[in-house]
XYZ file of C-alpha atoms in Angstrom:
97
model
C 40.686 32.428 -195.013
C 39.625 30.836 -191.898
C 35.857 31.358 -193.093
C 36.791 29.342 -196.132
C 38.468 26.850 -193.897
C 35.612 26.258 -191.474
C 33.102 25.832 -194.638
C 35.416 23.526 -196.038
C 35.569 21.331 -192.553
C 31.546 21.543 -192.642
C 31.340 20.267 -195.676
C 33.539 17.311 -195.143
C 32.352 16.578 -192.098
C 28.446 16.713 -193.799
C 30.018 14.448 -196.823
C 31.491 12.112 -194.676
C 28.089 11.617 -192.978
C 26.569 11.404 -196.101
C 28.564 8.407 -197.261
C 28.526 6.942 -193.868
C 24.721 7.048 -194.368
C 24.105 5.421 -197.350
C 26.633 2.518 -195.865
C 24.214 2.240 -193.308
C 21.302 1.498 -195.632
C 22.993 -0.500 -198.087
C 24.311 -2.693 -195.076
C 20.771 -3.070 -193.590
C 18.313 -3.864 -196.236
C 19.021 -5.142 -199.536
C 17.086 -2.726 -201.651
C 18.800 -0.003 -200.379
C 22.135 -2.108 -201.283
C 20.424 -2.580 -204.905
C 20.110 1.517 -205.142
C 23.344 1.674 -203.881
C 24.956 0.060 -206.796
C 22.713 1.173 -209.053
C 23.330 4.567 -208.410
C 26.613 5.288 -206.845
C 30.097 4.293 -208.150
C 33.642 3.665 -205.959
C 35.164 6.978 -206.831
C 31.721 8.503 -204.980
C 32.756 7.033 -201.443
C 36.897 8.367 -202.329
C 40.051 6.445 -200.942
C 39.851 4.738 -197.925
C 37.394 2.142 -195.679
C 34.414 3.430 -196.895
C 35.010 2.916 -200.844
C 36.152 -0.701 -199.939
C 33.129 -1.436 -198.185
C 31.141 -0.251 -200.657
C 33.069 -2.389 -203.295
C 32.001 -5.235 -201.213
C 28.542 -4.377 -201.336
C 28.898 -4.154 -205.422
C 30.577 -7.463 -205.554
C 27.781 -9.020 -203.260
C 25.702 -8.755 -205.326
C 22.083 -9.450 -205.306
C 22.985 -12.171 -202.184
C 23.736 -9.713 -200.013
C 26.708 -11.523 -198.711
C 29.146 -8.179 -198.500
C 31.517 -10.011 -195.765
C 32.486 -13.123 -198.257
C 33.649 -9.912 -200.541
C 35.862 -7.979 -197.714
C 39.776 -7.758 -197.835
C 40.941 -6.827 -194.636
C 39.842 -6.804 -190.630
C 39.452 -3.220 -190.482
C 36.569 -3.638 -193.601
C 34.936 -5.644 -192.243
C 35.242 -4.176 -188.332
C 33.655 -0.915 -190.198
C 30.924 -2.476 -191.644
C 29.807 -4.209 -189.318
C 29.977 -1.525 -186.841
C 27.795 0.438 -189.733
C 25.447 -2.662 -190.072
C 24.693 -2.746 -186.361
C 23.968 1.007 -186.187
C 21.198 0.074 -188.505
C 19.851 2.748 -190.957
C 20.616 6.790 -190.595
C 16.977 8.568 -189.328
C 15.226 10.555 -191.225
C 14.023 10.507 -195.245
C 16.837 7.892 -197.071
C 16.370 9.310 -200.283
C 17.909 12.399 -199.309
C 21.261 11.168 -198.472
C 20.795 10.370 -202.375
C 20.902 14.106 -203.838
């Protein structure tokens, strides 16, 4: 049991990252944002700060203006803490698979 518990904390805490990630890159350049919505729904970022600041990126659009399309201070205190982080290191596409 606590085997299956640890793996199960690593696993969120490597998902989490994940979507964190791909945040980053969608918030920094706008072909990563294009991907983004191209390739990743809501329900893939689950409940919470992260799936609304992806929605904004969706409803952006092509303009790229993600902040016109943000409900609430704590979005947009999240993404732009995300957007001045700038994008994750290493390869991009494999936050992807």
């Amino acid at each position: 049991p606590e085997d299956a518990t640890a793996a199960a904390e690593a696993v969120s805490v490597a998902v989490r990252a994940a979507r964190r990630g791909l945040l980053r890159l969608g918030l920094c350049n706008g072909e990563w944002a294009e991907r983004l919505r191209l390739e990743l729904e809501p329900a893939d970022f689950g409940p919470g700060v992260e799936r609304r600041v992806f929605e904004s990126l969706q409803a952006a659009g092509n303009e790229g203006h993600w902040r016109d399309h943000v409900t609430s201070s704590e979005d947009d205190s999240y993404g732009s803490e995300l957007e001045f982080e700038g994008p994750p290191p290493g390869e991009p596409d494999q936050l992807f698979h």
